[in-house]
Short mmCIF file of C-alpha atoms (C1' of nucleotides) in Angstrom, two decimals:
data_model
loop_
_atom_site.label_atom_id
_atom_site.label_comp_id
_atom_site.label_asym_id
_atom_site.label_seq_id
_atom_site.Cartn_x
_atom_site.Cartn_y
_atom_site.Cartn_z
CA MET A 1022 -4.93 -11.27 43.87
CA VAL A 1023 -1.20 -11.32 43.55
CA SER A 1024 -1.37 -14.03 40.93
CA GLU A 1025 -3.92 -12.11 38.94
CA LEU A 1026 -1.73 -9.05 38.95
CA ILE A 1027 1.35 -10.94 37.89
CA MET A 1028 -0.49 -12.80 35.17
CA THR A 1029 -1.99 -9.63 33.89
CA VAL A 1030 1.42 -8.03 33.74
CA THR A 1031 2.82 -11.04 31.89
CA ASP A 1032 -0.13 -10.94 29.53
CA ARG A 1033 0.36 -7.32 28.77
CA ASN A 1034 4.02 -7.88 28.08
CA THR A 1035 3.57 -10.67 25.58
CA GLU A 1036 0.56 -8.98 24.09
CA GLU A 1037 2.51 -5.78 23.78
CA ILE A 1038 5.55 -7.49 22.28
CA ILE A 1039 3.31 -9.10 19.69
CA LEU A 1040 1.54 -5.85 18.91
CA GLU A 1041 4.80 -3.99 18.44
CA ALA A 1042 6.15 -6.67 16.12
CA ALA A 1043 2.87 -6.63 14.24
CA CYS A 1044 3.08 -2.85 13.88
CA THR A 1045 6.56 -3.09 12.41
CA ILE A 1046 5.53 -5.68 9.84
CA PHE A 1047 2.08 -4.31 9.00
CA PHE A 1048 3.30 -0.71 8.71
CA GLN A 1049 6.00 -1.76 6.28
CA LYS A 1050 4.19 -4.36 4.18
CA GLY A 1051 0.50 -3.65 4.63
CA PHE A 1052 -2.18 -6.17 5.47
CA ALA A 1053 -1.87 -8.28 2.33
CA GLY A 1054 1.92 -8.33 2.35
CA ALA A 1055 2.34 -9.20 6.01
CA ARG A 1056 2.81 -12.84 7.06
CA MET A 1057 1.72 -14.17 10.43
CA GLN A 1058 4.86 -16.29 10.57
CA GLU A 1059 7.04 -13.25 10.01
CA ILE A 1060 5.31 -11.38 12.80
CA ALA A 1061 5.77 -14.35 15.12
CA ASP A 1062 9.46 -14.59 14.24
CA SER A 1063 9.88 -10.86 14.73
CA ALA A 1064 8.25 -11.15 18.15
CA GLY A 1065 10.39 -14.19 19.00
CA ILE A 1066 7.41 -16.44 19.68
CA ASN A 1067 5.44 -19.29 18.19
CA LYS A 1068 2.91 -18.52 15.50
CA ALA A 1069 0.14 -20.23 17.45
CA LEU A 1070 0.63 -17.69 20.21
CA LEU A 1071 -0.45 -14.93 17.87
CA HIS A 1072 -3.80 -16.63 17.55
CA TYR A 1073 -3.93 -17.19 21.28
CA TYR A 1074 -3.84 -13.45 21.98
CA TYR A 1075 -5.38 -12.09 18.78
CA ARG A 1076 -7.71 -14.64 17.30
CA SER A 1077 -7.08 -13.93 13.63
CA LYS A 1078 -4.96 -11.88 11.25
CA ASP A 1079 -7.90 -9.52 10.83
CA GLN A 1080 -8.19 -8.88 14.54
CA LEU A 1081 -4.46 -8.39 14.94
CA PHE A 1082 -4.55 -5.97 12.04
CA GLU A 1083 -7.40 -4.09 13.63
CA ALA A 1084 -5.40 -3.66 16.82
CA VAL A 1085 -2.50 -2.34 14.76
CA PHE A 1086 -4.73 0.02 12.84
CA ASN A 1087 -6.25 1.31 16.05
CA ARG A 1088 -2.83 2.03 17.44
CA ALA A 1089 -1.91 3.84 14.23
CA LEU A 1090 -4.96 6.07 14.48
CA ILE A 1091 -4.43 6.69 18.17
CA SER A 1092 -0.89 7.87 17.46
CA PHE A 1093 -2.15 10.44 15.05
CA LEU A 1094 -5.66 11.66 15.35
CA PRO A 1095 -5.47 13.08 18.88
CA THR A 1096 -2.66 15.44 17.91
CA ILE A 1097 -4.36 16.64 14.78
CA LYS A 1098 -7.70 16.80 16.56
CA ILE A 1099 -6.51 18.85 19.50
CA ALA A 1100 -4.55 21.17 17.27
CA LEU A 1101 -7.35 21.80 14.80
CA GLU A 1102 -10.26 21.94 17.18
CA ALA A 1103 -8.69 24.03 19.92
CA GLU A 1104 -9.94 27.55 20.50
CA MET A 1105 -6.84 29.64 19.90
CA PRO A 1106 -5.97 32.54 17.58
CA LEU A 1107 -5.62 31.21 14.03
CA THR A 1108 -2.02 32.09 13.31
CA GLN A 1109 -0.90 30.74 16.65
CA LYS A 1110 -2.92 27.61 16.00
CA ILE A 1111 -1.31 27.06 12.62
CA ALA A 1112 2.15 27.40 14.12
CA LYS A 1113 1.37 24.98 16.90
CA PHE A 1114 -0.20 22.49 14.52
CA VAL A 1115 2.70 22.40 12.08
CA GLU A 1116 5.26 22.02 14.82
CA ASN A 1117 3.40 19.33 16.78
CA TYR A 1118 2.28 17.41 13.77
CA VAL A 1119 5.62 17.23 12.01
CA ASP A 1120 7.14 16.06 15.28
CA VAL A 1121 4.56 13.28 15.52
CA LEU A 1122 5.34 12.35 11.93
CA ILE A 1123 9.06 12.24 12.59
CA ALA A 1124 8.39 9.92 15.52
CA ASN A 1125 6.05 7.68 13.43
CA PRO A 1126 7.16 8.12 9.84
CA HIS A 1127 5.58 4.93 8.46
CA ILE A 1128 2.05 5.37 9.72
CA PRO A 1129 0.60 7.82 7.18
CA ALA A 1130 1.53 5.71 4.15
CA PHE A 1131 0.17 2.66 5.94
CA VAL A 1132 -3.18 4.24 6.75
CA ILE A 1133 -3.49 5.74 3.28
CA HIS A 1134 -2.78 2.46 1.55
CA GLU A 1135 -5.18 0.44 3.66
CA LEU A 1136 -7.88 3.04 3.23
CA ASN A 1137 -7.38 3.05 -0.53
CA THR A 1138 -7.36 -0.75 -0.69
CA ASP A 1139 -10.51 -1.21 1.32
CA PRO A 1140 -12.28 2.02 2.22
CA ASN A 1141 -15.02 0.16 4.07
CA ARG A 1142 -12.76 -1.70 6.45
CA VAL A 1143 -12.26 1.10 8.89
CA VAL A 1144 -14.16 4.04 7.61
CA LEU A 1145 -16.39 3.86 10.67
CA LYS A 1146 -13.39 4.04 12.97
CA LEU A 1147 -12.10 7.08 11.16
CA LYS A 1148 -15.44 8.74 11.72
CA SER A 1149 -15.59 7.89 15.40
CA HIS A 1150 -12.14 9.38 15.94
CA GLY A 1151 -13.14 11.91 13.35
CA VAL A 1152 -11.61 15.32 13.02
CA ASP A 1153 -14.18 18.06 13.00
CA PRO A 1154 -13.07 20.73 10.53
CA ARG A 1155 -15.82 23.17 11.32
CA ILE A 1156 -13.98 25.03 14.06
CA ILE A 1157 -10.90 25.88 12.02
CA LEU A 1158 -13.02 26.63 8.95
CA ARG A 1159 -15.01 29.14 11.01
CA GLN A 1160 -11.80 30.62 12.37
CA VAL A 1161 -10.48 31.12 8.86
CA ASP A 1162 -13.62 32.97 7.84
CA GLU A 1163 -13.46 35.11 10.97
CA ALA A 1164 -9.83 35.97 10.35
CA ILE A 1165 -10.70 37.00 6.81
CA ALA A 1166 -13.57 39.15 8.04
CA ALA A 1167 -11.28 40.75 10.60
CA GLY A 1168 -8.74 41.54 7.88
CA GLU A 1169 -6.04 39.45 9.52
CA ILE A 1170 -5.53 37.29 6.44
CA ARG A 1171 -6.44 37.60 2.80
CA ALA A 1172 -9.57 35.94 1.43
CA ILE A 1173 -8.86 32.25 1.05
CA ASN A 1174 -10.93 29.10 0.77
CA GLY A 1175 -10.85 27.38 4.16
CA GLU A 1176 -11.21 23.85 2.85
CA HIS A 1177 -8.40 24.20 0.36
CA PHE A 1178 -6.30 25.85 3.02
CA LEU A 1179 -6.83 22.96 5.42
CA ILE A 1180 -5.89 20.40 2.78
CA ASN A 1181 -2.88 22.50 1.81
CA LEU A 1182 -1.68 22.49 5.40
CA LEU A 1183 -2.07 18.72 5.72
CA SER A 1184 -0.45 18.13 2.33
CA LEU A 1185 2.63 20.17 3.19
CA CYS A 1186 3.09 18.34 6.49
CA ILE A 1187 2.34 14.76 5.52
CA PHE A 1188 3.36 14.28 1.90
CA PRO A 1189 7.13 14.43 2.39
CA PHE A 1190 6.76 11.45 4.73
CA VAL A 1191 4.54 9.23 2.60
CA ALA A 1192 6.54 9.95 -0.55
CA ARG A 1193 9.92 9.82 1.14
CA PRO A 1194 11.58 7.39 -1.32
CA VAL A 1195 10.49 9.45 -4.32
CA ALA A 1196 11.32 12.81 -2.81
CA GLN A 1197 14.63 11.63 -1.43
CA GLY A 1198 15.47 10.24 -4.86
CA ILE A 1199 14.59 13.44 -6.70
CA LEU A 1200 16.58 15.60 -4.29
CA GLN A 1201 19.37 13.02 -4.20
CA LYS A 1202 19.73 13.11 -0.45
CA SER A 1203 21.14 10.54 1.94
CA ASN A 1204 18.99 9.28 4.78
CA GLU A 1205 20.61 11.67 7.21
CA GLU A 1206 20.24 14.60 4.84
CA TYR A 1207 16.58 13.86 4.25
CA THR A 1208 15.91 13.48 7.97
CA LEU A 1209 17.45 16.91 8.49
CA PHE A 1210 15.35 18.21 5.60
CA LEU A 1211 12.22 16.98 7.37
CA GLN A 1212 13.25 18.76 10.55
CA GLN A 1213 13.73 22.01 8.65
CA ARG A 1214 10.27 21.75 7.18
CA LYS A 1215 8.66 22.81 10.44
CA SER A 1216 9.86 26.38 9.95
CA GLU A 1217 9.73 26.22 6.15
CA ILE A 1218 6.09 25.15 6.03
CA LEU A 1219 5.11 27.76 8.57
CA GLU A 1220 6.79 30.56 6.65
CA PHE A 1221 5.43 29.32 3.33
CA VAL A 1222 1.88 29.25 4.65
CA MET A 1223 2.04 32.50 6.55
CA GLN A 1224 3.44 34.39 3.59
CA SER A 1225 0.66 33.00 1.48
CA ILE A 1226 -2.27 33.97 3.64
CA LYS A 1227 -1.14 37.26 5.17
CA ALA A 1228 -3.32 40.24 4.37
CA SER A 1229 -1.87 42.13 1.41
CA MET B 1226 3.28 -10.93 -44.16
CA VAL B 1227 -0.43 -10.49 -43.81
CA SER B 1228 -0.64 -13.26 -41.26
CA GLU B 1229 2.18 -11.75 -39.26
CA LEU B 1230 0.41 -8.44 -39.13
CA ILE B 1231 -2.87 -9.97 -38.08
CA MET B 1232 -1.26 -12.11 -35.45
CA THR B 1233 0.64 -9.17 -34.12
CA VAL B 1234 -2.55 -7.19 -33.87
CA THR B 1235 -4.28 -10.04 -32.08
CA ASP B 1236 -1.31 -10.35 -29.75
CA ARG B 1237 -1.34 -6.70 -28.93
CA ASN B 1238 -5.05 -6.79 -28.21
CA THR B 1239 -4.94 -9.64 -25.73
CA GLU B 1240 -1.73 -8.37 -24.25
CA GLU B 1241 -3.26 -4.94 -23.88
CA ILE B 1242 -6.48 -6.29 -22.37
CA ILE B 1243 -4.44 -8.20 -19.83
CA LEU B 1244 -2.27 -5.22 -19.02
CA GLU B 1245 -5.26 -2.98 -18.47
CA ALA B 1246 -6.93 -5.50 -16.20
CA ALA B 1247 -3.65 -5.91 -14.34
CA CYS B 1248 -3.38 -2.15 -13.90
CA THR B 1249 -6.85 -1.97 -12.41
CA ILE B 1250 -6.16 -4.71 -9.89
CA PHE B 1251 -2.56 -3.82 -9.05
CA PHE B 1252 -3.32 -0.11 -8.70
CA GLN B 1253 -6.11 -0.86 -6.27
CA LYS B 1254 -4.64 -3.70 -4.23
CA GLY B 1255 -0.89 -3.45 -4.69
CA PHE B 1256 1.45 -6.27 -5.59
CA ALA B 1257 0.88 -8.39 -2.47
CA GLY B 1258 -2.89 -7.96 -2.47
CA ALA B 1259 -3.43 -8.71 -6.16
CA ARG B 1260 -4.36 -12.23 -7.27
CA MET B 1261 -3.47 -13.61 -10.68
CA GLN B 1262 -6.86 -15.32 -10.82
CA GLU B 1263 -8.62 -12.04 -10.19
CA ILE B 1264 -6.68 -10.34 -12.97
CA ALA B 1265 -7.54 -13.18 -15.33
CA ASP B 1266 -11.22 -12.97 -14.42
CA SER B 1267 -11.18 -9.21 -14.85
CA ALA B 1268 -9.61 -9.64 -18.30
CA GLY B 1269 -12.12 -12.37 -19.18
CA ILE B 1270 -9.46 -14.97 -19.90
CA ASN B 1271 -7.87 -18.09 -18.48
CA LYS B 1272 -5.24 -17.70 -15.80
CA ALA B 1273 -2.69 -19.69 -17.80
CA LEU B 1274 -2.89 -17.05 -20.51
CA LEU B 1275 -1.45 -14.51 -18.12
CA HIS B 1276 1.65 -16.62 -17.85
CA TYR B 1277 1.69 -17.12 -21.61
CA TYR B 1278 2.08 -13.38 -22.23
CA TYR B 1279 3.81 -12.31 -19.02
CA ARG B 1280 5.82 -15.16 -17.62
CA SER B 1281 5.29 -14.43 -13.91
CA LYS B 1282 3.47 -12.18 -11.49
CA ASP B 1283 6.67 -10.22 -11.05
CA GLN B 1284 7.02 -9.55 -14.75
CA LEU B 1285 3.38 -8.58 -15.11
CA PHE B 1286 3.80 -6.25 -12.18
CA GLU B 1287 6.86 -4.71 -13.75
CA ALA B 1288 4.91 -3.98 -16.93
CA VAL B 1289 2.20 -2.34 -14.82
CA PHE B 1290 4.72 -0.32 -12.86
CA ASN B 1291 6.38 0.83 -16.06
CA ARG B 1292 3.07 2.00 -17.42
CA ALA B 1293 2.42 3.85 -14.18
CA LEU B 1294 5.73 5.68 -14.40
CA ILE B 1295 5.28 6.44 -18.09
CA SER B 1296 1.92 8.04 -17.34
CA PHE B 1297 3.51 10.37 -14.88
CA LEU B 1298 7.14 11.13 -15.17
CA PRO B 1299 7.14 12.63 -18.68
CA THR B 1300 4.65 15.30 -17.64
CA ILE B 1301 6.49 16.21 -14.48
CA LYS B 1302 9.82 15.96 -16.27
CA ILE B 1303 8.92 18.22 -19.17
CA ALA B 1304 7.27 20.72 -16.90
CA LEU B 1305 10.12 20.93 -14.42
CA GLU B 1306 13.03 20.74 -16.81
CA ALA B 1307 11.75 23.08 -19.50
CA GLU B 1308 13.43 26.42 -20.03
CA MET B 1309 10.63 28.86 -19.36
CA PRO B 1310 10.13 31.80 -17.00
CA LEU B 1311 9.63 30.48 -13.48
CA THR B 1312 6.17 31.82 -12.73
CA GLN B 1313 4.89 30.67 -16.10
CA LYS B 1314 6.48 27.30 -15.51
CA ILE B 1315 4.82 26.90 -12.14
CA ALA B 1316 1.43 27.72 -13.63
CA LYS B 1317 1.88 25.25 -16.46
CA PHE B 1318 3.13 22.55 -14.13
CA VAL B 1319 0.24 22.78 -11.68
CA GLU B 1320 -2.36 22.78 -14.42
CA ASN B 1321 -0.86 19.93 -16.44
CA TYR B 1322 0.02 17.81 -13.47
CA VAL B 1323 -3.33 18.03 -11.69
CA ASP B 1324 -4.98 17.12 -14.99
CA VAL B 1325 -2.78 14.03 -15.28
CA LEU B 1326 -3.67 13.16 -11.70
CA ILE B 1327 -7.37 13.52 -12.35
CA ALA B 1328 -7.00 11.18 -15.33
CA ASN B 1329 -4.98 8.65 -13.29
CA PRO B 1330 -6.02 9.15 -9.69
CA HIS B 1331 -4.85 5.78 -8.35
CA ILE B 1332 -1.29 5.78 -9.62
CA PRO B 1333 0.45 7.98 -7.04
CA ALA B 1334 -0.75 5.95 -4.05
CA PHE B 1335 0.22 2.78 -5.90
CA VAL B 1336 3.74 3.95 -6.68
CA ILE B 1337 4.24 5.31 -3.20
CA HIS B 1338 3.11 2.12 -1.51
CA GLU B 1339 5.25 -0.15 -3.67
CA LEU B 1340 8.25 2.09 -3.18
CA ASN B 1341 7.74 2.09 0.58
CA THR B 1342 7.25 -1.67 0.67
CA ASP B 1343 10.30 -2.52 -1.38
CA PRO B 1344 12.47 0.48 -2.22
CA ASN B 1345 14.95 -1.69 -4.09
CA ARG B 1346 12.48 -3.21 -6.52
CA VAL B 1347 12.36 -0.32 -8.92
CA VAL B 1348 14.61 2.33 -7.57
CA LEU B 1349 16.78 1.96 -10.65
CA LYS B 1350 13.84 2.57 -12.95
CA LEU B 1351 12.94 5.71 -11.08
CA LYS B 1352 16.47 6.93 -11.61
CA SER B 1353 16.53 6.14 -15.31
CA HIS B 1354 13.30 8.07 -15.82
CA GLY B 1355 14.60 10.38 -13.16
CA VAL B 1356 13.51 13.95 -12.74
CA ASP B 1357 16.41 16.33 -12.68
CA PRO B 1358 15.66 19.06 -10.14
CA ARG B 1359 18.72 21.16 -10.91
CA ILE B 1360 17.12 23.28 -13.61
CA ILE B 1361 14.18 24.47 -11.56
CA LEU B 1362 16.37 24.89 -8.47
CA ARG B 1363 18.67 27.15 -10.48
CA GLN B 1364 15.67 29.07 -11.82
CA VAL B 1365 14.43 29.67 -8.31
CA ASP B 1366 17.78 31.08 -7.26
CA GLU B 1367 17.91 33.28 -10.36
CA ALA B 1368 14.40 34.59 -9.71
CA ILE B 1369 15.41 35.43 -6.17
CA ALA B 1370 18.53 37.21 -7.36
CA ALA B 1371 16.45 39.15 -9.90
CA GLY B 1372 14.05 40.20 -7.16
CA GLU B 1373 11.10 38.50 -8.81
CA ILE B 1374 10.29 36.38 -5.78
CA ARG B 1375 11.24 36.51 -2.13
CA ALA B 1376 14.14 34.44 -0.80
CA ILE B 1377 12.96 30.87 -0.48
CA ASN B 1378 14.60 27.47 -0.27
CA GLY B 1379 14.31 25.83 -3.67
CA GLU B 1380 14.21 22.27 -2.42
CA HIS B 1381 11.45 22.92 0.07
CA PHE B 1382 9.59 24.88 -2.56
CA LEU B 1383 9.76 21.99 -5.00
CA ILE B 1384 8.50 19.53 -2.41
CA ASN B 1385 5.77 21.98 -1.40
CA LEU B 1386 4.59 22.17 -4.99
CA LEU B 1387 4.49 18.40 -5.38
CA SER B 1388 2.80 17.96 -1.99
CA LEU B 1389 0.01 20.39 -2.82
CA CYS B 1390 -0.67 18.70 -6.15
CA ILE B 1391 -0.39 15.04 -5.24
CA PHE B 1392 -1.46 14.62 -1.63
CA PRO B 1393 -5.20 15.27 -2.13
CA PHE B 1394 -5.20 12.30 -4.51
CA VAL B 1395 -3.28 9.79 -2.43
CA ALA B 1396 -5.18 10.69 0.73
CA ARG B 1397 -8.54 11.02 -0.94
CA PRO B 1398 -10.50 8.78 1.47
CA VAL B 1399 -9.16 10.62 4.51
CA ALA B 1400 -9.55 14.09 3.06
CA GLN B 1401 -12.99 13.37 1.66
CA GLY B 1402 -13.98 12.04 5.08
CA ILE B 1403 -12.71 15.06 6.97
CA LEU B 1404 -14.40 17.50 4.60
CA GLN B 1405 -17.51 15.30 4.47
CA LYS B 1406 -17.86 15.52 0.73
CA SER B 1407 -19.58 13.18 -1.70
CA ASN B 1408 -17.61 11.71 -4.58
CA GLU B 1409 -18.90 14.34 -6.97
CA GLU B 1410 -18.16 17.15 -4.54
CA TYR B 1411 -14.63 15.94 -3.97
CA THR B 1412 -14.00 15.57 -7.70
CA LEU B 1413 -15.09 19.16 -8.16
CA PHE B 1414 -12.85 20.11 -5.25
CA LEU B 1415 -9.90 18.54 -7.04
CA GLN B 1416 -10.68 20.50 -10.19
CA GLN B 1417 -10.76 23.74 -8.23
CA ARG B 1418 -7.35 23.00 -6.78
CA LYS B 1419 -5.62 23.92 -10.03
CA SER B 1420 -6.36 27.59 -9.46
CA GLU B 1421 -6.27 27.35 -5.67
CA ILE B 1422 -2.79 25.84 -5.56
CA LEU B 1423 -1.47 28.33 -8.05
CA GLU B 1424 -2.78 31.29 -6.10
CA PHE B 1425 -1.60 29.83 -2.80
CA VAL B 1426 1.90 29.33 -4.11
CA MET B 1427 2.18 32.61 -5.97
CA GLN B 1428 1.03 34.61 -2.97
CA SER B 1429 3.59 32.83 -0.88
CA ILE B 1430 6.64 33.45 -3.03
CA LYS B 1431 5.95 36.88 -4.50
CA ALA B 1432 8.50 39.54 -3.64
CA SER B 1433 7.29 41.58 -0.68
"C1'" DA C 353 -8.07 -31.63 -46.62
"C1'" DT C 354 -3.87 -31.43 -44.18
"C1'" DT C 355 -0.35 -29.25 -42.05
"C1'" DT C 356 1.70 -25.59 -39.38
"C1'" DG C 357 1.95 -22.00 -36.37
"C1'" DG C 358 0.47 -19.34 -32.61
"C1'" DT C 359 -3.37 -19.01 -29.10
"C1'" DT C 360 -6.46 -20.60 -25.37
"C1'" DT C 361 -8.07 -23.75 -22.07
"C1'" DA C 362 -8.94 -27.31 -18.23
"C1'" DA C 363 -6.67 -29.90 -15.10
"C1'" DC C 364 -3.13 -30.29 -12.20
"C1'" DC C 365 0.97 -29.48 -8.85
"C1'" DA C 366 4.05 -27.90 -5.08
"C1'" DG C 367 4.63 -24.73 -1.80
"C1'" DA C 368 2.92 -21.11 1.10
"C1'" DT C 369 -0.39 -19.42 4.44
"C1'" DG C 370 -3.91 -18.71 8.02
"C1'" DG C 371 -5.56 -21.28 11.43
"C1'" DT C 372 -6.27 -25.41 14.89
"C1'" DC C 373 -5.24 -28.77 18.57
"C1'" DA C 374 -3.53 -31.57 21.96
"C1'" DA C 375 0.19 -31.86 24.72
"C1'" DA C 376 4.02 -29.70 27.32
"C1'" DA C 377 5.77 -26.07 30.31
"C1'" DG C 378 5.28 -22.82 33.65
"C1'" DT C 379 3.00 -20.77 37.85
"C1'" DA C 380 0.32 -19.92 41.91
"C1'" DC C 381 -1.83 -22.11 45.64
"C1'" DA C 382 -3.59 -26.02 48.86
"C1'" DT D 1462 3.95 -32.49 46.53
"C1'" DG D 1463 -0.13 -32.27 43.94
"C1'" DT D 1464 -3.79 -29.67 41.76
"C1'" DA D 1465 -5.81 -26.16 38.89
"C1'" DC D 1466 -4.79 -22.71 35.94
"C1'" DT D 1467 -2.79 -20.01 32.13
"C1'" DT D 1468 0.85 -19.76 28.72
"C1'" DT D 1469 3.66 -21.70 25.05
"C1'" DT D 1470 4.84 -24.95 21.68
"C1'" DG D 1471 5.37 -28.44 17.70
"C1'" DA D 1472 2.77 -30.82 14.62
"C1'" DC D 1473 -0.83 -30.71 11.74
"C1'" DC D 1474 -4.74 -29.31 8.35
"C1'" DA D 1475 -7.56 -27.08 4.66
"C1'" DT D 1476 -7.25 -23.82 1.57
"C1'" DC D 1477 -5.23 -20.56 -1.45
"C1'" DT D 1478 -1.93 -19.22 -4.86
"C1'" DG D 1479 1.52 -18.83 -8.46
"C1'" DG D 1480 2.89 -21.58 -11.90
"C1'" DT D 1481 3.05 -25.75 -15.36
"C1'" DT D 1482 1.55 -28.95 -18.91
"C1'" DA D 1483 -0.64 -31.36 -22.36
"C1'" DA D 1484 -4.26 -31.12 -25.13
"C1'" DA D 1485 -7.72 -28.47 -27.77
"C1'" DC D 1486 -8.58 -24.64 -30.83
"C1'" DC D 1487 -8.13 -21.75 -34.71
"C1'" DA D 1488 -6.55 -19.16 -38.60
"C1'" DA D 1489 -3.59 -19.21 -42.58
"C1'" DA D 1490 -0.77 -21.58 -46.12
"C1'" DT D 1491 0.11 -25.57 -49.06
#
DNA sequence: ATTTGGTTTAACCAGATGGTCAAAAGTACA
DNA sequence: TGTACTTTTGACCATCTGGTTAAACCAAAT
């Protein structure tokens, strides 16, 4: 019993070290650009050990992709599907989501690229973790009917909200270049966006 | 003289065929995921011919990347740097830019991924073609001073505008999945965004 | 017809890459 | 200590991949 516990702990450690190294490399270079050897080096272990824990590059990648989704979808899911007054919900979503993005800035570009490269690979997974837009779409329509906001298209509104939150992270090099900001300045800029996005959106949808 | 002309034409044709095939493959799979053999097959030629016209994968990629930038930056540049009343300028920009995106839907994700993977590779090129944000930033401040729009932060506004236009293209698989739309439905959705974005933005910045 | 020039191809090469294997190292337990 | 077990490693392999080369091809000019 003791031995099992200890071994399991050791397992988890090495497995976890590998997975973290794999995340770093895969997030930055994508599936095709990542090298097993580089991941092994980054984890400080032998390449054969990668295959001992994760049998192939594909399976290691899948573990990484899962972790990427798990870091993101729950937050967006809870925020969008919760029953809560719309304006309050929007505020909470923007704040939570941008915080998650600041903590994991490389994940969106990674997921987007892999999904564009091979939409079939994990489309099922996306659906299983899937975000259900119906609740917030209904809330938008109700808020319009109640005269709380002006008449807007819920689907476009939802995509607008996501665009405003996520795009500055995926396009960071371009945006930072256009605005000619240093890393520190751009990081601050991203922090400010929480309030900027909220104000921008609220001004746009308020009943006139 | 005649022979030169004919040869040049032939050159251009093969070169162009290769470049177009390379664009298709590189745009979809990125630099690391693209295979020279696949590009050759797609162009219907021998692999050695790729190296005859473009000496290496790197140089072929650079030609592709150049073409990608040339498809995009002029439009955004002209639109943003033109001297034109702000609201009119915004309208023109959204319309023109979304049209360019519809015509070249894969380019933004491609550029973003390559820039994230290796920011150094072409950062110089981005700067040489660089968009100068100062003109539109000044226009925003002037419009605020003139009471035409409410007080907003120009930099955030510029990023908001770009986010709303570009993100639905780079994140198409995700967005299409969330909204549960078919390809045709999503294409229509993208068309509608021209007016939707414009209204969303205008409502947000109008003087209250 | 022969030569001359660019164009296209098949065959080939060296190095990289994902993956395997048998042996070594470490660990708990008798 | 010796045994049974998992973990870790160095060496190795088959294949893939970017790139080269020499020869074939072809159109135009002499």
